[in-house]
PDB file of C-alpha atoms in Angstrom:
ATOM      1  CA  UNK A   1      54.769  18.174 -78.251  1.00 85.00           C
ATOM      2  CA  UNK A   2      57.385  16.008 -79.972  1.00 88.00           C
ATOM      3  CA  UNK A   3      59.804  16.173 -77.049  1.00 86.00           C
ATOM      4  CA  UNK A   4      57.052  15.594 -74.484  1.00 84.00           C
ATOM      5  CA  UNK A   5      55.914  12.444 -76.277  1.00 84.00           C
ATOM      6  CA  UNK A   6      59.423  10.981 -76.607  1.00 85.00           C
ATOM      7  CA  UNK A   7      59.489   9.437 -73.145  1.00 81.00           C
ATOM      8  CA  UNK A   8      63.169  10.309 -72.701  1.00 84.00           C
ATOM      9  CA  UNK A   9      65.368  13.371 -72.746  1.00 87.00           C
ATOM     10  CA  UNK A  10      68.059  14.102 -75.281  1.00 90.00           C
ATOM     11  CA  UNK A  11      71.657  13.486 -74.204  1.00 90.00           C
ATOM     12  CA  UNK A  12      73.863  16.587 -73.863  1.00 93.00           C
ATOM     13  CA  UNK A  13      75.566  15.570 -77.139  1.00 92.00           C
ATOM     14  CA  UNK A  14      72.228  15.347 -78.958  1.00 93.00           C
ATOM     15  CA  UNK A  15      71.164  18.736 -77.597  1.00 94.00           C
ATOM     16  CA  UNK A  16      74.426  20.314 -78.755  1.00 95.00           C
ATOM     17  CA  UNK A  17      74.107  18.825 -82.240  1.00 95.00           C
ATOM     18  CA  UNK A  18      70.425  19.795 -82.567  1.00 95.00           C
ATOM     19  CA  UNK A  19      71.306  23.365 -81.619  1.00 96.00           C
ATOM     20  CA  UNK A  20      74.060  23.418 -84.269  1.00 95.00           C
ATOM     21  CA  UNK A  21      71.644  22.174 -86.928  1.00 96.00           C
ATOM     22  CA  UNK A  22      68.845  24.544 -85.877  1.00 96.00           C
ATOM     23  CA  UNK A  23      71.241  27.500 -85.927  1.00 95.00           C
ATOM     24  CA  UNK A  24      72.266  26.604 -89.484  1.00 94.00           C
ATOM     25  CA  UNK A  25      68.666  26.145 -90.603  1.00 95.00           C
ATOM     26  CA  UNK A  26      67.769  29.551 -89.198  1.00 93.00           C
ATOM     27  CA  UNK A  27      70.665  31.255 -90.959  1.00 91.00           C
ATOM     28  CA  UNK A  28      70.799  33.163 -94.258  1.00 90.00           C
ATOM     29  CA  UNK A  29      72.570  30.384 -96.223  1.00 92.00           C
ATOM     30  CA  UNK A  30      71.551  26.787 -96.981  1.00 93.00           C
ATOM     31  CA  UNK A  31      72.949  24.332 -94.444  1.00 94.00           C
ATOM     32  CA  UNK A  32      75.460  21.723 -95.630  1.00 91.00           C
ATOM     33  CA  UNK A  33      76.263  19.657 -92.543  1.00 92.00           C
ATOM     34  CA  UNK A  34      77.581  16.180 -91.784  1.00 90.00           C
ATOM     35  CA  UNK A  35      76.153  14.396 -88.733  1.00 92.00           C
ATOM     36  CA  UNK A  36      78.483  11.683 -87.429  1.00 89.00           C
ATOM     37  CA  UNK A  37      77.815   9.256 -84.607  1.00 86.00           C
ATOM     38  CA  UNK A  38      78.212   5.612 -83.684  1.00 82.00           C
ATOM     39  CA  UNK A  39      75.362   3.183 -84.265  1.00 80.00           C
ATOM     40  CA  UNK A  40      73.004   3.652 -81.317  1.00 80.00           C
ATOM     41  CA  UNK A  41      74.134   7.199 -80.552  1.00 84.00           C
ATOM     42  CA  UNK A  42      70.740   8.651 -81.470  1.00 87.00           C
ATOM     43  CA  UNK A  43      71.245  10.157 -84.939  1.00 90.00           C
ATOM     44  CA  UNK A  44      67.705   9.285 -86.021  1.00 90.00           C
ATOM     45  CA  UNK A  45      65.928  11.330 -83.347  1.00 92.00           C
ATOM     46  CA  UNK A  46      68.216  14.266 -84.208  1.00 94.00           C
ATOM     47  CA  UNK A  47      67.262  13.886 -87.879  1.00 94.00           C
ATOM     48  CA  UNK A  48      63.555  13.768 -87.001  1.00 95.00           C
ATOM     49  CA  UNK A  49      63.958  16.949 -84.945  1.00 95.00           C
ATOM     50  CA  UNK A  50      65.435  18.603 -88.034  1.00 96.00           C
ATOM     51  CA  UNK A  51      62.636  17.300 -90.275  1.00 96.00           C
ATOM     52  CA  UNK A  52      60.058  18.716 -87.874  1.00 96.00           C
ATOM     53  CA  UNK A  53      61.751  22.121 -87.788  1.00 96.00           C
ATOM     54  CA  UNK A  54      61.439  22.298 -91.580  1.00 96.00           C
ATOM     55  CA  UNK A  55      57.766  21.305 -91.373  1.00 96.00           C
ATOM     56  CA  UNK A  56      57.106  23.785 -88.576  1.00 95.00           C
ATOM     57  CA  UNK A  57      58.542  26.509 -90.805  1.00 94.00           C
ATOM     58  CA  UNK A  58      56.034  25.591 -93.527  1.00 95.00           C
ATOM     59  CA  UNK A  59      58.291  23.506 -95.770  1.00 96.00           C
ATOM     60  CA  UNK A  60      58.570  19.863 -96.769  1.00 96.00           C
ATOM     61  CA  UNK A  61      61.425  17.527 -95.843  1.00 96.00           C
ATOM     62  CA  UNK A  62      62.827  14.274 -97.188  1.00 96.00           C
ATOM     63  CA  UNK A  63      64.907  11.448 -95.691  1.00 95.00           C
ATOM     64  CA  UNK A  64      66.689   9.174 -98.188  1.00 93.00           C
ATOM     65  CA  UNK A  65      68.336   5.851 -97.293  1.00 92.00           C
ATOM     66  CA  UNK A  66      70.343   3.493 -99.546  1.00 89.00           C
ATOM     67  CA  UNK A  67      68.259   0.315 -99.065  1.00 89.00           C
ATOM     68  CA  UNK A  68      64.573  -0.561 -98.727  1.00 91.00           C
ATOM     69  CA  UNK A  69      65.230  -2.242 -95.375  1.00 90.00           C
ATOM     70  CA  UNK A  70      66.812   0.899 -93.925  1.00 90.00           C
ATOM     71  CA  UNK A  71      64.094   3.123 -95.405  1.00 91.00           C
ATOM     72  CA  UNK A  72      61.438   0.879 -93.860  1.00 93.00           C
ATOM     73  CA  UNK A  73      63.235   1.034 -90.509  1.00 91.00           C
ATOM     74  CA  UNK A  74      63.186   4.829 -90.695  1.00 92.00           C
ATOM     75  CA  UNK A  75      59.492   4.724 -91.615  1.00 93.00           C
ATOM     76  CA  UNK A  76      58.786   2.492 -88.617  1.00 92.00           C
ATOM     77  CA  UNK A  77      60.658   4.932 -86.387  1.00 90.00           C
ATOM     78  CA  UNK A  78      58.765   7.894 -87.846  1.00 91.00           C
ATOM     79  CA  UNK A  79      55.397   6.252 -87.243  1.00 91.00           C
ATOM     80  CA  UNK A  80      56.342   5.890 -83.583  1.00 90.00           C
ATOM     81  CA  UNK A  81      58.022   9.270 -83.099  1.00 91.00           C
ATOM     82  CA  UNK A  82      55.365  11.303 -84.939  1.00 91.00           C
ATOM     83  CA  UNK A  83      52.373   9.553 -83.387  1.00 89.00           C
ATOM     84  CA  UNK A  84      49.751  12.116 -82.389  1.00 87.00           C
ATOM     85  CA  UNK A  85      51.459  14.986 -84.221  1.00 92.00           C
ATOM     86  CA  UNK A  86      49.673  16.799 -87.086  1.00 92.00           C
ATOM     87  CA  UNK A  87      52.302  15.732 -89.600  1.00 94.00           C
ATOM     88  CA  UNK A  88      51.648  13.591 -92.687  1.00 94.00           C
ATOM     89  CA  UNK A  89      54.475  11.470 -94.050  1.00 95.00           C
ATOM     90  CA  UNK A  90      54.882   8.727 -96.670  1.00 94.00           C
ATOM     91  CA  UNK A  91      57.290   5.941 -97.606  1.00 93.00           C
ATOM     92  CA  UNK A  92      58.434   5.877-101.235  1.00 91.00           C
ATOM     93  CA  UNK A  93      60.372   2.806-102.392  1.00 88.00           C
ATOM     94  CA  UNK A  94      60.555   0.757-105.564  1.00 83.00           C
ATOM     95  CA  UNK A  95      58.824  -2.180-103.888  1.00 78.00           C
ATOM     96  CA  UNK A  96      55.521  -0.405-103.169  1.00 79.00           C
ATOM     97  CA  UNK A  97      52.374  -0.932-105.211  1.00 81.00           C
ATOM     98  CA  UNK A  98      52.107   1.430-108.189  1.00 83.00           C
ATOM     99  CA  UNK A  99      48.689   2.781-107.173  1.00 85.00           C
ATOM    100  CA  UNK A 100      49.900   3.603-103.642  1.00 85.00           C
ATOM    101  CA  UNK A 101      53.068   5.230-104.954  1.00 86.00           C
ATOM    102  CA  UNK A 102      51.127   7.330-107.474  1.00 90.00           C
ATOM    103  CA  UNK A 103      48.712   8.493-104.761  1.00 92.00           C
ATOM    104  CA  UNK A 104      51.553   9.503-102.445  1.00 91.00           C
ATOM    105  CA  UNK A 105      53.484  11.224-105.253  1.00 92.00           C
ATOM    106  CA  UNK A 106      50.429  13.311-106.080  1.00 94.00           C
ATOM    107  CA  UNK A 107      49.956  14.269-102.426  1.00 94.00           C
ATOM    108  CA  UNK A 108      53.645  15.121-102.132  1.00 93.00           C
ATOM    109  CA  UNK A 109      53.552  17.377-105.198  1.00 93.00           C
ATOM    110  CA  UNK A 110      50.460  19.102-103.798  1.00 94.00           C
ATOM    111  CA  UNK A 111      52.173  19.729-100.455  1.00 94.00           C
ATOM    112  CA  UNK A 112      49.721  17.518 -98.554  1.00 95.00           C
ATOM    113  CA  UNK A 113      52.530  15.196 -97.433  1.00 95.00           C
ATOM    114  CA  UNK A 114      55.148  17.061 -95.420  1.00 96.00           C
ATOM    115  CA  UNK A 115      57.804  14.368 -94.933  1.00 96.00           C
ATOM    116  CA  UNK A 116      58.906  11.750 -97.467  1.00 95.00           C
ATOM    117  CA  UNK A 117      61.064   8.756 -96.568  1.00 96.00           C
ATOM    118  CA  UNK A 118      62.494   6.500 -99.227  1.00 92.00           C
ATOM    119  CA  UNK A 119      65.275   5.018-101.304  1.00 91.00           C
ATOM    120  CA  UNK A 120      66.660   5.864-104.762  1.00 89.00           C
ATOM    121  CA  UNK A 121      62.995   5.896-105.828  1.00 89.00           C
ATOM    122  CA  UNK A 122      62.922   9.477-104.527  1.00 90.00           C
ATOM    123  CA  UNK A 123      65.280  10.453-107.367  1.00 90.00           C
ATOM    124  CA  UNK A 124      62.785   9.538-110.091  1.00 90.00           C
ATOM    125  CA  UNK A 125      61.431  12.347-112.262  1.00 90.00           C
ATOM    126  CA  UNK A 126      57.856  11.564-111.159  1.00 90.00           C
ATOM    127  CA  UNK A 127      58.691  12.507-107.547  1.00 91.00           C
ATOM    128  CA  UNK A 128      58.184  16.249-107.029  1.00 91.00           C
ATOM    129  CA  UNK A 129      57.825  18.480-103.986  1.00 94.00           C
ATOM    130  CA  UNK A 130      55.785  21.628-103.600  1.00 94.00           C
ATOM    131  CA  UNK A 131      58.304  23.287-101.268  1.00 93.00           C
ATOM    132  CA  UNK A 132      61.298  21.156-100.269  1.00 95.00           C
ATOM    133  CA  UNK A 133      63.208  22.815 -97.447  1.00 94.00           C
ATOM    134  CA  UNK A 134      65.390  20.038 -95.999  1.00 95.00           C
ATOM    135  CA  UNK A 135      67.161  17.002 -97.457  1.00 95.00           C
ATOM    136  CA  UNK A 136      68.481  14.361 -95.028  1.00 95.00           C
ATOM    137  CA  UNK A 137      70.595  11.544 -96.472  1.00 92.00           C
ATOM    138  CA  UNK A 138      71.448   8.544 -94.312  1.00 90.00           C
ATOM    139  CA  UNK A 139      74.612   6.544 -94.966  1.00 82.00           C
ATOM    140  CA  UNK A 140      75.477   9.295 -97.408  1.00 72.00           C
ATOM    141  CA  UNK A 141      78.674   7.539 -98.551  1.00 70.00           C
ATOM    142  CA  UNK A 142      76.437   4.989-100.308  1.00 74.00           C
ATOM    143  CA  UNK A 143      75.196   7.671-102.708  1.00 76.00           C
ATOM    144  CA  UNK A 144      77.062   9.357-105.513  1.00 72.00           C
ATOM    145  CA  UNK A 145      77.554  13.100-105.866  1.00 75.00           C
ATOM    146  CA  UNK A 146      75.075  13.277-108.765  1.00 80.00           C
ATOM    147  CA  UNK A 147      72.436  11.360-106.818  1.00 82.00           C
ATOM    148  CA  UNK A 148      72.665  13.747-103.868  1.00 78.00           C
ATOM    149  CA  UNK A 149      72.540  16.705-106.256  1.00 83.00           C
ATOM    150  CA  UNK A 150      69.453  15.275-108.019  1.00 85.00           C
ATOM    151  CA  UNK A 151      67.544  15.106-104.745  1.00 86.00           C
ATOM    152  CA  UNK A 152      68.636  18.610-103.715  1.00 85.00           C
ATOM    153  CA  UNK A 153      67.543  19.962-107.116  1.00 88.00           C
ATOM    154  CA  UNK A 154      63.932  19.036-106.306  1.00 90.00           C
ATOM    155  CA  UNK A 155      63.875  22.105-104.051  1.00 87.00           C
ATOM    156  CA  UNK A 156      65.214  25.646-104.237  1.00 89.00           C
ATOM    157  CA  UNK A 157      68.547  25.463-102.397  1.00 90.00           C
ATOM    158  CA  UNK A 158      67.237  23.293 -99.534  1.00 94.00           C
ATOM    159  CA  UNK A 159      69.186  22.668 -96.350  1.00 94.00           C
ATOM    160  CA  UNK A 160      71.196  19.415 -96.501  1.00 93.00           C
ATOM    161  CA  UNK A 161      72.028  17.108 -93.590  1.00 94.00           C
ATOM    162  CA  UNK A 162      74.224  14.073 -94.303  1.00 91.00           C
ATOM    163  CA  UNK A 163      74.366  11.251 -91.744  1.00 91.00           C
ATOM    164  CA  UNK A 164      76.990   8.539 -91.306  1.00 87.00           C
ATOM    165  CA  UNK A 165      78.533   6.233 -88.741  1.00 83.00           C
ATOM    166  CA  UNK A 166      81.438   5.443 -91.095  1.00 76.00           C
ATOM    167  CA  UNK A 167      82.708   8.556 -92.909  1.00 72.00           C
ATOM    168  CA  UNK A 168      84.841   7.730 -95.952  1.00 72.00           C
ATOM    169  CA  UNK A 169      87.990   9.686 -96.956  1.00 75.00           C
ATOM    170  CA  UNK A 170      86.107  11.703 -99.588  1.00 71.00           C
ATOM    171  CA  UNK A 171      83.614  12.853 -96.930  1.00 71.00           C
ATOM    172  CA  UNK A 172      86.370  13.789 -94.498  1.00 73.00           C
ATOM    173  CA  UNK A 173      88.164  15.706 -97.251  1.00 74.00           C
ATOM    174  CA  UNK A 174      85.053  17.836 -97.750  1.00 72.00           C
ATOM    175  CA  UNK A 175      85.100  18.751 -94.051  1.00 71.00           C
ATOM    176  CA  UNK A 176      88.790  19.688 -94.214  1.00 71.00           C
ATOM    177  CA  UNK A 177      88.353  22.020 -97.194  1.00 71.00           C
ATOM    178  CA  UNK A 178      85.390  23.828 -95.700  1.00 66.00           C
ATOM    179  CA  UNK A 179      82.570  22.570 -97.932  1.00 74.00           C
ATOM    180  CA  UNK A 180      80.916  20.657 -95.103  1.00 78.00           C
ATOM    181  CA  UNK A 181      80.279  21.572 -91.470  1.00 85.00           C
ATOM    182  CA  UNK A 182      80.492  18.722 -88.956  1.00 86.00           C
ATOM    183  CA  UNK A 183      78.367  17.735 -85.963  1.00 88.00           C
ATOM    184  CA  UNK A 184      79.456  14.751 -83.863  1.00 88.00           C
ATOM    185  CA  UNK A 185      77.296  12.832 -81.390  1.00 88.00           C
ATOM    186  CA  UNK A 186      80.101  11.639 -79.121  1.00 86.00           C
ATOM    187  CA  UNK A 187      77.921  10.198 -76.378  1.00 82.00           C
ATOM    188  CA  UNK A 188      75.652   7.152 -76.193  1.00 80.00           C
ATOM    189  CA  UNK A 189      72.250   7.333 -74.474  1.00 79.00           C
ATOM    190  CA  UNK A 190      72.122   5.832 -70.953  1.00 79.00           C
ATOM    191  CA  UNK A 191      71.833   2.056 -70.778  1.00 75.00           C
ATOM    192  CA  UNK A 192      73.423   1.333 -74.133  1.00 75.00           C
ATOM    193  CA  UNK A 193      76.082  -1.422 -74.074  1.00 75.00           C
ATOM    194  CA  UNK A 194      79.673  -0.376 -74.651  1.00 75.00           C
ATOM    195  CA  UNK A 195      80.922  -1.415 -78.101  1.00 74.00           C
ATOM    196  CA  UNK A 196      84.601  -2.363 -78.224  1.00 80.00           C
ATOM    197  CA  UNK A 197      86.597  -2.643 -81.431  1.00 82.00           C
ATOM    198  CA  UNK A 198      89.757  -4.768 -81.654  1.00 84.00           C
ATOM    199  CA  UNK A 199      92.431  -4.917 -84.341  1.00 89.00           C
ATOM    200  CA  UNK A 200      93.590  -8.493 -84.874  1.00 91.00           C
ATOM    201  CA  UNK A 201      95.074 -10.935 -87.350  1.00 94.00           C
ATOM    202  CA  UNK A 202      92.809 -13.303 -89.271  1.00 91.00           C
ATOM    203  CA  UNK A 203      93.824 -16.191 -87.009  1.00 94.00           C
ATOM    204  CA  UNK A 204      93.073 -14.222 -83.856  1.00 95.00           C
ATOM    205  CA  UNK A 205      89.715 -13.151 -85.241  1.00 93.00           C
ATOM    206  CA  UNK A 206      88.717 -16.722 -86.109  1.00 94.00           C
ATOM    207  CA  UNK A 207      89.773 -17.863 -82.635  1.00 96.00           C
ATOM    208  CA  UNK A 208      87.495 -15.203 -81.135  1.00 94.00           C
ATOM    209  CA  UNK A 209      84.643 -16.469 -83.327  1.00 95.00           C
ATOM    210  CA  UNK A 210      85.249 -20.057 -82.152  1.00 96.00           C
ATOM    211  CA  UNK A 211      85.175 -18.964 -78.503  1.00 96.00           C
ATOM    212  CA  UNK A 212      81.939 -17.049 -79.029  1.00 95.00           C
ATOM    213  CA  UNK A 213      80.273 -19.967 -80.818  1.00 96.00           C
ATOM    214  CA  UNK A 214      81.424 -22.378 -78.093  1.00 97.00           C
ATOM    215  CA  UNK A 215      79.618 -20.138 -75.582  1.00 97.00           C
ATOM    216  CA  UNK A 216      76.410 -20.385 -77.596  1.00 97.00           C
ATOM    217  CA  UNK A 217      76.808 -16.912 -79.087  1.00 95.00           C
ATOM    218  CA  UNK A 218      76.691 -15.828 -82.739  1.00 93.00           C
ATOM    219  CA  UNK A 219      79.156 -13.983 -84.963  1.00 90.00           C
ATOM    220  CA  UNK A 220      79.253 -12.477 -88.431  1.00 86.00           C
ATOM    221  CA  UNK A 221      82.101 -11.663 -90.772  1.00 85.00           C
ATOM    222  CA  UNK A 222      82.028  -8.676 -93.146  1.00 80.00           C
ATOM    223  CA  UNK A 223      84.071  -8.513 -96.342  1.00 77.00           C
ATOM    224  CA  UNK A 224      84.433  -5.488 -98.660  1.00 71.00           C
ATOM    225  CA  UNK A 225      83.683  -7.613-101.748  1.00 69.00           C
TER     226      UNK A 225
END
């Protein structure tokens, strides 16, 4: 029903990655897998497929994001992707009203809510699951090791899927030493614009910004600090 309601088919890369994740989740050991893919490659729909597999198997699942904006974006996507499906989900962030949060926490602990989406608020002691089977962490490099472990400890050895478009050296080191399996979505869905990346000096970059602005376009500059 989920795939029929999507309105589009998965790309070959998405199908391959979903099969890798499903094979892990059906295996005898907890999955520990990194999902890499460019922005716009379709990681979210792969993650939702994984969440639904956990629910279909009778477990609960959680998707944690580093900011309220990103968590709300995921919640918006879930409301669209899960429309018409017999799946109950909730958004848990620090900015929600206390009464709403308490109601959803109670339903989550009772197993009435199958999928939770949220921020660091999911790590609070008050948040408990009845049967957590899958943990999905978006932009996983924004979370510390202890934070990821805290969320995983809310279940009994749940499967773990980490998502990133920008893997950091520590993450790549885990893949090299065998602690983390890797799935890569190396194909964009049809119709997506091609994103080109250029290495340049500061002067060249500012010249490119001036040209874009002169054409009526916009630009943004990102600094690490």
